[in-house]
Coordinates of C-alpha atoms and ligand atoms in Angstrom, one line a residue:
X1 CA 64.7 144.8 67.3
X2 CA 65.4 141.6 65.3
X3 CA 63.7 139.2 67.7
X4 CA 61.5 136.8 65.8
X5 CA 57.7 136.9 66.1
X6 CA 56.3 133.8 67.5
X7 CA 52.8 132.6 66.4
X8 CA 51.6 133.8 69.8
X9 CA 52.7 137.3 68.9
X10 CA 55.3 137.1 71.7
X11 CA 58.6 138.8 70.9
X12 CA 61.4 136.4 71.8
X13 CA 64.6 137.8 73.2
X14 CA 67.0 136.0 71.0
X15 CA 68.7 139.1 69.6
X16 CA 72.2 138.4 71.0
X17 CA 71.9 134.9 72.3
X18 CA 71.7 132.8 69.2
X19 CA 75.3 133.0 68.0
X20 CA 78.1 130.5 68.2
X21 CA 78.8 131.5 71.9
X22 CA 75.3 130.5 73.0
X23 CA 76.3 127.4 74.9
X24 CA 79.3 129.1 76.4
X25 CA 77.2 131.9 77.7
X26 CA 74.3 129.8 79.0
X27 CA 74.0 129.1 82.7
X28 CA 70.7 127.2 82.2
X29 CA 72.1 123.8 83.2
X30 CA 74.0 125.1 86.3
X31 CA 70.9 127.1 87.2
X32 CA 69.0 124.0 88.1
X33 CA 70.3 124.6 91.6
X34 CA 68.3 127.9 91.7
X35 CA 65.2 126.7 89.8
X36 CA 63.0 126.6 92.9
X37 CA 64.6 129.8 94.2
X38 CA 63.7 131.6 91.0
X39 CA 60.1 130.4 91.1
X40 CA 59.8 131.7 94.7
X41 CA 61.5 135.0 93.8
X42 CA 59.1 135.4 90.9
X43 CA 56.1 134.7 93.1
X44 CA 57.1 137.2 95.8
X45 CA 57.8 139.8 93.1
X46 CA 54.4 139.3 91.4
X47 CA 52.5 139.4 94.7
X48 CA 54.3 142.7 95.5
X49 CA 53.6 144.1 92.1
X50 CA 49.9 143.3 92.5
X51 CA 49.7 144.7 96.0
X52 CA 51.4 147.9 94.8
X53 CA 48.9 148.2 91.9
X54 CA 51.8 147.9 89.4
X55 CA 50.3 144.7 87.8
X56 CA 46.6 144.0 87.5
X57 CA 45.1 141.3 89.8
X58 CA 44.0 139.1 86.9
X59 CA 47.4 139.2 85.3
X60 CA 49.1 138.5 88.6
X61 CA 46.7 135.5 89.1
X62 CA 47.5 134.2 85.6
X63 CA 51.2 134.6 86.1
X64 CA 51.1 132.9 89.5
X65 CA 49.1 130.0 88.1
X66 CA 51.6 129.7 85.3
X67 CA 54.4 129.6 87.8
X68 CA 52.7 126.7 89.6
X69 CA 52.6 124.9 86.4
X70 CA 56.2 125.7 85.5
X71 CA 57.3 124.5 88.9
X72 CA 55.5 121.2 88.6
X73 CA 56.9 120.6 85.1
X74 CA 60.4 121.1 86.6
X75 CA 63.7 122.5 85.4
X76 CA 64.1 119.8 82.8
X77 CA 60.9 120.9 81.0
X78 CA 62.0 124.6 80.6
X79 CA 62.3 126.0 77.2
X80 CA 65.8 126.9 76.0
X81 CA 67.1 130.2 77.4
X82 CA 70.3 132.0 78.3
X83 CA 69.6 131.2 82.0
X84 CA 66.8 130.0 84.3
X85 CA 65.4 133.4 84.7
X86 CA 64.9 133.9 81.0
X87 CA 63.6 130.3 80.5
X88 CA 61.1 130.6 83.3
X89 CA 59.9 133.9 81.9
X90 CA 59.5 132.4 78.5
X91 CA 57.6 129.4 80.0
X92 CA 55.3 131.8 81.8
X93 CA 54.7 133.8 78.6
X94 CA 54.0 130.6 76.7
X95 CA 51.2 129.9 79.2
X96 CA 49.8 133.3 79.8
X97 CA 50.5 135.2 76.6
X98 CA 52.3 138.5 76.3
X99 CA 50.9 139.7 79.6
X100 CA 53.2 137.1 81.2
X101 CA 56.0 139.5 80.4
X102 CA 54.6 141.9 83.1
X103 CA 56.3 139.6 85.6
X104 CA 59.6 141.2 84.7
X105 CA 58.3 144.8 85.5
X106 CA 60.5 146.8 87.9
X107 CA 63.3 144.3 88.1
X108 CA 66.3 143.0 86.2
X109 CA 68.0 139.6 86.0
X110 CA 70.7 141.3 88.0
X111 CA 68.8 141.7 91.2
X112 CA 66.8 138.5 90.4
X113 CA 69.9 136.3 90.2
X114 CA 71.4 137.8 93.3
X115 CA 68.2 137.1 95.2
X116 CA 68.1 133.5 93.9
X117 CA 71.6 132.8 94.9
X118 CA 71.1 134.2 98.4
X119 CA 67.8 132.4 98.7
X120 CA 69.3 129.0 97.8
X121 CA 72.6 129.4 99.6
X122 CA 71.0 130.2 102.9
X123 CA 69.3 126.8 102.9
X124 CA 72.7 125.2 102.0
X125 CA 74.4 127.1 104.8
X126 CA 71.9 125.9 107.3
X127 CA 72.5 122.3 106.2
X128 CA 76.2 122.9 106.6
X129 CA 75.6 124.2 110.1
X130 CA 73.5 121.2 110.9
X131 CA 76.2 118.8 109.8
X132 CA 78.7 120.7 112.0
X133 CA 76.3 120.2 115.0
X134 CA 76.1 116.5 114.4
X135 CA 79.9 116.3 114.2
X136 CA 80.3 118.2 117.4
X137 CA 77.8 116.0 119.1
X138 CA 79.6 112.8 118.1
X139 CA 82.9 114.4 119.3
X140 CA 81.4 115.3 122.7
X141 CA 79.7 112.0 123.2
X142 CA 82.9 110.1 122.4
X143 CA 84.8 112.5 124.7
X144 CA 82.3 111.8 127.5
X145 CA 83.2 108.1 127.4
X146 CA 87.0 108.8 127.4
X147 CA 87.5 111.4 130.1
X148 CA 90.0 109.1 131.8
X149 CA 91.4 107.4 128.7
X150 CA 95.1 108.5 128.8
X151 CA 96.8 108.9 125.4
X152 CA 100.0 110.5 124.1
X153 CA 99.8 114.1 123.1
X154 CA 102.1 115.4 120.4
X155 CA 104.0 118.5 119.4
X156 CA 106.0 118.4 116.1
X157 CA 104.5 114.9 115.8
X158 CA 106.8 113.9 118.7
X159 CA 105.4 112.4 121.9
X160 CA 105.2 115.4 124.2
X161 CA 102.9 115.0 127.2
X162 CA 100.2 112.6 128.2
X163 CA 96.7 113.8 127.6
X164 CA 93.3 112.1 127.3
X165 CA 91.1 111.1 124.3
X166 CA 88.5 113.4 125.7
X167 CA 90.8 116.4 125.8
X168 CA 92.0 115.6 122.3
X169 CA 88.5 115.3 120.9
X170 CA 87.3 118.4 122.6
X171 CA 90.1 120.4 121.1
X172 CA 88.4 119.8 117.8
X173 CA 84.9 120.3 119.2
X174 CA 86.0 123.8 120.2
X175 CA 87.4 124.6 116.8
X176 CA 84.3 123.3 115.1
X177 CA 82.1 125.4 117.4
X178 CA 83.9 128.5 116.0
X179 CA 83.4 127.1 112.5
X180 CA 79.7 126.8 113.2
X181 CA 79.6 130.4 114.4
X182 CA 81.3 131.6 111.3
X183 CA 78.8 129.8 109.1
X184 CA 75.9 131.4 111.0
X185 CA 77.5 134.8 110.6
X186 CA 77.9 134.1 106.8
X187 CA 74.2 133.1 106.8
X188 CA 73.1 136.4 108.4
X189 CA 74.9 138.5 105.8
X190 CA 73.6 136.2 103.0
X191 CA 70.0 136.5 104.1
X192 CA 69.4 140.1 102.9
X193 CA 67.4 141.0 99.8
X194 CA 68.8 142.7 96.7
X195 CA 65.4 142.7 95.1
X196 CA 64.2 146.0 93.8
X197 CA 67.7 147.1 92.8
X198 CA 66.8 146.2 89.2
X199 CA 69.8 146.4 87.0
X200 CA 71.6 148.5 89.6
X201 CA 69.9 151.9 89.3
X202 CA 66.6 151.1 91.0
X203 CA 63.2 151.6 89.2
X204 CA 60.7 154.3 88.7
X205 CA 57.9 151.9 89.8
X206 CA 56.7 152.2 93.3
X207 CA 58.1 148.9 94.5
X208 CA 58.0 147.7 98.1
X209 CA 61.4 146.2 98.7
X210 CA 60.6 145.3 102.3
X211 CA 57.6 143.4 101.2
X212 CA 59.5 141.1 98.8
X213 CA 62.1 140.7 101.5
X214 CA 59.5 139.6 104.0
X215 CA 57.7 137.3 101.6
X216 CA 61.0 135.5 100.9
X217 CA 62.2 135.3 104.5
X218 CA 65.1 137.8 104.1
X219 CA 66.0 139.6 107.3
X220 CA 66.2 143.0 105.5
X221 CA 67.2 144.7 102.3
X222 CA 70.5 145.9 100.9
X223 CA 70.2 149.6 101.0
X224 CA 72.2 150.7 97.9
X225 CA 70.8 149.4 94.7
X226 CA 74.2 149.4 93.0
X227 CA 75.7 147.4 95.8
X228 CA 72.7 145.1 95.9
X229 CA 73.1 143.9 92.3
X230 CA 76.9 143.8 92.4
X231 CA 77.7 142.3 95.8
X232 CA 79.0 138.8 96.0
X233 CA 81.0 139.2 99.2
X234 CA 78.4 137.0 100.8
X235 CA 79.7 134.2 98.6
X236 CA 83.3 135.0 99.6
X237 CA 82.4 135.0 103.3
X238 CA 80.5 131.7 103.0
X239 CA 83.3 130.0 101.1
X240 CA 85.8 131.4 103.6
X241 CA 83.8 130.0 106.4
X242 CA 83.4 126.7 104.6
X243 CA 87.1 126.6 103.8
X244 CA 88.2 127.3 107.3
X245 CA 85.9 124.6 108.5
X246 CA 87.3 122.2 105.9
X247 CA 90.8 123.0 107.2
X248 CA 89.7 122.1 110.7
X249 CA 88.2 118.9 109.3
X250 CA 91.4 118.1 107.5
X251 CA 93.4 118.4 110.7
X252 CA 91.0 116.0 112.5
X253 CA 91.2 113.6 109.5
X254 CA 95.0 113.7 109.5
X255 CA 95.2 113.0 113.3
X256 CA 92.9 110.1 112.9
X257 CA 94.8 108.7 109.9
X258 CA 98.0 108.9 112.0
X259 CA 96.4 107.4 115.1
X260 CA 94.9 104.6 113.0
X261 CA 98.3 103.9 111.6
X262 CA 99.7 103.5 115.2
X263 CA 96.8 101.4 116.3
X264 CA 95.6 104.2 118.7
X265 CA 92.2 104.4 117.1
X266 CA 90.2 101.7 115.3
X267 CA 88.0 102.9 112.6
X268 CA 84.8 101.1 111.8
X269 CA 84.9 99.0 108.6
X270 CA 82.2 101.3 107.3
X271 CA 84.7 104.1 107.3
X272 CA 87.7 102.1 106.0
X273 CA 88.4 100.3 102.8
X274 CA 90.6 97.5 101.8
X275 CA 93.2 97.2 99.1
X276 CA 92.3 95.5 95.8
X277 CA 95.6 93.6 95.9
X278 CA 96.7 93.5 99.6
X279 CA 94.1 91.5 101.4
X280 CA 95.3 92.4 104.9
X281 CA 94.9 96.1 104.4
X282 CA 92.3 98.3 106.2
X283 CA 92.8 101.8 104.9
X284 CA 91.4 105.0 106.3
X285 CA 90.3 106.2 102.8
X286 CA 87.3 108.0 104.0
X287 CA 89.3 110.2 106.2
X288 CA 91.9 110.8 103.5
X289 CA 89.1 112.1 101.3
X290 CA 87.8 114.3 104.2
X291 CA 91.4 115.6 104.4
X292 CA 91.5 116.3 100.7
X293 CA 88.2 118.3 100.7
X294 CA 89.9 121.3 102.2
X295 CA 92.0 121.5 99.0
X296 CA 88.9 121.7 96.9
X297 CA 87.2 124.2 99.1
X298 CA 90.3 126.4 99.2
X299 CA 90.6 126.2 95.4
X300 CA 86.9 127.3 95.2
X301 CA 87.5 130.2 97.4
X302 CA 90.5 131.1 95.3
X303 CA 88.6 130.8 92.1
X304 CA 85.8 132.9 93.5
X305 CA 88.0 135.7 94.8
X306 CA 90.1 135.8 91.7
X307 CA 86.9 136.1 89.6
X308 CA 85.6 138.9 91.8
X309 CA 88.9 140.8 92.1
X310 CA 88.9 144.1 90.2
X311 CA 85.4 143.7 88.8
X312 CA 83.9 147.1 88.2
X313 CA 80.5 148.1 89.3
X314 CA 77.8 147.0 88.7
X315 CA 76.8 143.7 87.1
X316 CA 79.3 141.9 84.9
X317 CA 78.7 138.5 83.4
X318 CA 81.8 137.2 85.2
X319 CA 79.5 136.9 88.2
X320 CA 77.8 133.9 86.5
X321 CA 81.0 131.9 86.9
X322 CA 81.4 133.0 90.5
X323 CA 78.4 131.2 91.7
X324 CA 79.1 127.5 91.1
X325 CA 82.2 127.7 93.3
X326 CA 79.8 128.1 96.2
X327 CA 77.6 125.2 95.4
X328 CA 80.5 122.8 95.0
X329 CA 82.1 124.0 98.3
X330 CA 79.0 123.8 100.3
X331 CA 78.1 120.3 99.0
X332 CA 81.6 118.9 99.4
X333 CA 82.3 120.3 102.9
X334 CA 78.9 119.3 104.3
X335 CA 79.4 115.8 102.9
X336 CA 82.9 115.6 104.5
X337 CA 81.5 116.9 107.8
X338 CA 78.9 114.1 107.8
X339 CA 81.4 111.5 107.0
X340 CA 83.8 112.7 109.7
X341 CA 80.9 112.7 112.2
X342 CA 80.2 109.0 111.3
X343 CA 83.8 108.0 111.5
X344 CA 84.2 109.6 115.0
X345 CA 80.9 108.1 116.3
X346 CA 81.9 104.6 115.3
X347 CA 85.6 104.6 116.1
X348 CA 87.0 102.7 119.1
X349 CA 89.9 104.0 121.2
X350 CA 91.8 101.0 122.6
X351 CA 92.5 102.1 126.2
X352 CA 95.4 99.8 127.0
X353 CA 97.4 100.5 123.8
X354 CA 96.8 104.2 124.4
X355 CA 97.9 104.2 128.0
X356 CA 101.1 102.2 127.2
X357 CA 101.9 104.6 124.4
X358 CA 101.3 107.6 126.7
X359 CA 104.2 106.5 128.9
X360 CA 106.6 106.2 126.0
X361 CA 109.4 108.7 125.1
X362 CA 109.7 110.1 128.7
X363 CA 106.4 111.9 128.0
X364 CA 106.2 112.9 131.7
X365 CA 109.5 114.8 131.6
X366 CA 107.7 118.1 131.9
X367 CA 105.8 116.8 135.0
X368 CA 109.1 115.9 136.7
X369 CA 110.5 119.4 135.9
X370 CA 107.2 120.9 137.3
X371 CA 107.6 118.8 140.5
X372 CA 111.1 120.2 141.0
X373 CA 109.9 123.8 140.2
X374 CA 107.0 123.4 142.6
X375 CA 109.6 122.4 145.3
X376 CA 111.2 125.8 144.7
X377 CA 113.9 125.2 142.1
X378 CA 113.8 127.7 139.2
X379 CA 112.0 126.1 136.3
X380 CA 115.0 126.6 134.0
X381 CA 117.3 124.7 136.4
X382 CA 114.6 121.9 136.8
X383 CA 114.4 121.7 133.0
X384 CA 118.2 121.3 132.8
X385 CA 118.2 118.5 135.4
X386 CA 115.5 116.6 133.6
X387 CA 117.0 117.2 130.1
X388 CA 120.3 115.8 131.3
X389 CA 118.6 112.7 132.7
X390 CA 116.7 112.3 129.4
X391 CA 120.0 112.5 127.5
X392 CA 121.7 109.9 129.7
X393 CA 119.1 107.2 129.2
X394 CA 118.8 107.5 125.4
X395 CA 115.1 106.9 125.0
X396 CA 112.7 105.5 127.6
X397 CA 112.0 107.0 131.0
X398 CA 114.8 107.5 133.6
X399 CA 114.4 105.8 136.9
X400 CA 114.7 107.6 140.3
X401 CA 118.4 106.5 140.6
X402 CA 119.3 108.2 137.3
X403 CA 117.4 111.3 138.2
X404 CA 119.1 111.4 141.5
X405 CA 122.6 110.9 140.0
X406 CA 121.9 113.8 137.6
X407 CA 120.8 116.0 140.4
X408 CA 124.0 115.3 142.3
X409 CA 126.0 116.3 139.2
X410 CA 124.0 119.3 138.2
X411 CA 122.9 120.6 141.6
X412 CA 125.6 119.1 143.8
X413 CA 122.8 117.7 146.0
X414 CA 120.5 114.7 146.1
X415 CA 117.2 115.2 144.3
X416 CA 115.3 114.2 147.4
X417 CA 116.6 117.4 149.2
X418 CA 114.1 119.2 147.0
X419 CA 111.2 116.8 146.4
X420 CA 110.0 113.6 147.9
X421 CA 110.5 110.2 146.3
X422 CA 106.7 109.8 146.1
X423 CA 106.2 113.1 144.3
X424 CA 108.8 112.2 141.7
X425 CA 107.3 108.7 141.3
X426 CA 103.9 110.2 140.8
X427 CA 105.2 112.7 138.4
X428 CA 106.5 109.9 136.2
X429 CA 103.1 108.3 136.0
X430 CA 101.1 109.5 132.9
X431 CA 97.7 109.2 134.7
X432 CA 98.9 111.4 137.5
X433 CA 100.4 113.8 135.0
X434 CA 97.0 114.2 133.4
X435 CA 95.2 114.5 136.7
X436 CA 97.6 117.1 137.9
X437 CA 97.0 119.3 134.8
X438 CA 93.8 120.7 136.2
X439 CA 94.2 124.3 135.1
X440 CA 91.2 125.6 133.2
X441 CA 91.0 124.0 129.8
X442 CA 93.5 121.3 130.7
X443 CA 93.2 117.5 130.4
X444 CA 92.5 116.7 134.1
X445 CA 89.0 115.0 134.4
X446 CA 87.5 118.0 136.3
X447 CA 88.8 120.5 133.8
X448 CA 87.5 118.3 130.9
X449 CA 84.1 118.1 132.7
X450 CA 83.9 121.9 132.5
X451 CA 84.8 121.8 128.8
X452 CA 82.1 119.2 128.2
X453 CA 79.6 121.5 129.9
X454 CA 80.7 124.5 127.9
X455 CA 80.6 122.5 124.7
X456 CA 77.0 121.3 125.5
X457 CA 75.9 124.9 126.3
X458 CA 77.3 126.3 123.0
X459 CA 75.9 123.4 121.0
X460 CA 72.4 124.2 122.5
X461 CA 72.8 127.8 121.6
X462 CA 73.8 127.0 118.0
X463 CA 71.0 124.5 117.7
X464 CA 68.6 127.2 118.8
X465 CA 70.1 129.6 116.3
X466 CA 69.7 127.0 113.6
X467 CA 66.1 126.3 114.7
X468 CA 65.2 130.0 114.7
X469 CA 66.6 130.6 111.2
X470 CA 65.0 127.5 109.8
X471 CA 61.6 128.4 111.4
X472 CA 61.8 131.9 110.0
X473 CA 62.3 130.5 106.5
X474 CA 59.5 128.0 106.9
X475 CA 57.1 130.7 108.0
X476 CA 58.1 132.9 105.1
X477 CA 57.4 129.9 102.8
X478 CA 54.0 129.6 104.3
X479 CA 53.3 133.3 104.0
X480 CA 54.2 133.3 100.4
X481 CA 52.2 130.2 99.7
X482 CA 49.2 131.8 101.3
X483 CA 49.5 134.9 99.2
X484 CA 49.8 132.8 96.1
X485 CA 46.9 130.6 97.0
X486 CA 44.7 133.7 97.7
X487 CA 45.3 134.7 94.1
X488 CA 45.1 131.6 92.0
Ligands
LIG514 N1 72.8 134.1 84.4 C1 73.3 135.3 85.0 C2 74.2 135.0 86.2 O1 74.2 133.9 86.7 C3 72.3 136.3 85.4 C4 71.7 137.1 84.4 C5 72.2 138.5 84.3 N2 72.7 138.6 83.0 C6 72.9 139.8 82.4 N3 73.3 139.7 81.2 N4 72.7 140.9 83.0 O2 74.8 135.9 86.7

């Protein structure tokens, strides 16, 4: 041992960490994110050690008091160290003396860091969930106001069939609901305790792993200690959920950018910006940045998975560089979600422009073919008649005379042998087209009303899920604080 003797008689662990690679190896700055988590993990561990008779009560009390002090001083006041775990331990020893070193009995930084990341990430995941709920709420509220606002629907970015603003917005609400569910799933697999695994091979001390889990609000413990200290699949799952959500967000942002360009949606000035040179410009920059967030999240997921790929058991220092990908993704994606929610909530959908656009490009062609098929013509034949009519008019919507002339040519009979004039006229009307598409999940107002109900029910369920998880963490915080207060 070549560690230097301090005046306190404390042996400092600077055997390997003082060399030229010191800064390269240190995670102390990045660990600010898990400073509070580490203090909590230390507290729970010390309370458990004392309860198990592994550490004397007076030592536990001194360590817990020192941790209070270290916490109030903050991350910035920590002594130098390879990481936050080492620095906090040093700070405790500085206050308590060598007995402060008993805090690290029956554990390793390997189970400690894994516990800290899980402890911190779960709170970030819950914030991400909360932001998805707010976005879904603003989509549903806007949809409610636009159940009858007819707009063009697209495939291949070509006008395809009329739909409504509500139907369009709820298509994203449904996707975001699945994103929320994935984040909650990721939370549940994150919220499990690795503590007690020590370096990977457990410990000869009689630790109570369930107790530390309970004190920290974890739902259970990871059974295999080698798995517990090695596992980072919870990071991969969380980043995958965040990236998937960011991809959904990017689709919404892209649609809104396109619609803003066509004048189909008017973004609030708060979510637009102007050009530094072109005074007339109102640009959808915020949505472009939301759209770009997916790239960052996906690159984070890629970086993480590439770091994890092929790592042997158990702990390897590579894992230190895996963690920051998660912080960046969860912060960026949550911020993008909040911005998207605000942009949606404040946007206007100009009804007249939308309804005029909905009629463009013979968008009701499918409806006319459906009308002929409903009258008994094979759909393929009906499709041919309408396609021929569309070809003859070269853009725009064919009138009844054109449709009839085509029917004479293709079917050898007048169109009105098959279907009434009124029915064809109605089929050419975008509002009727929307109203007629009342199959489950369709854009007809009754079908959309059912989707709004489903969206509200699922939002309630997810809100409840968020509330339960948040409350469980809060009561664990209270329990831990009570145990600490009973000792200091
Ligand atoms: N700072 C490390 C990390 O973030 C944790 C410490 C474990 N270090 C070690 N050499 N075993 O992963």
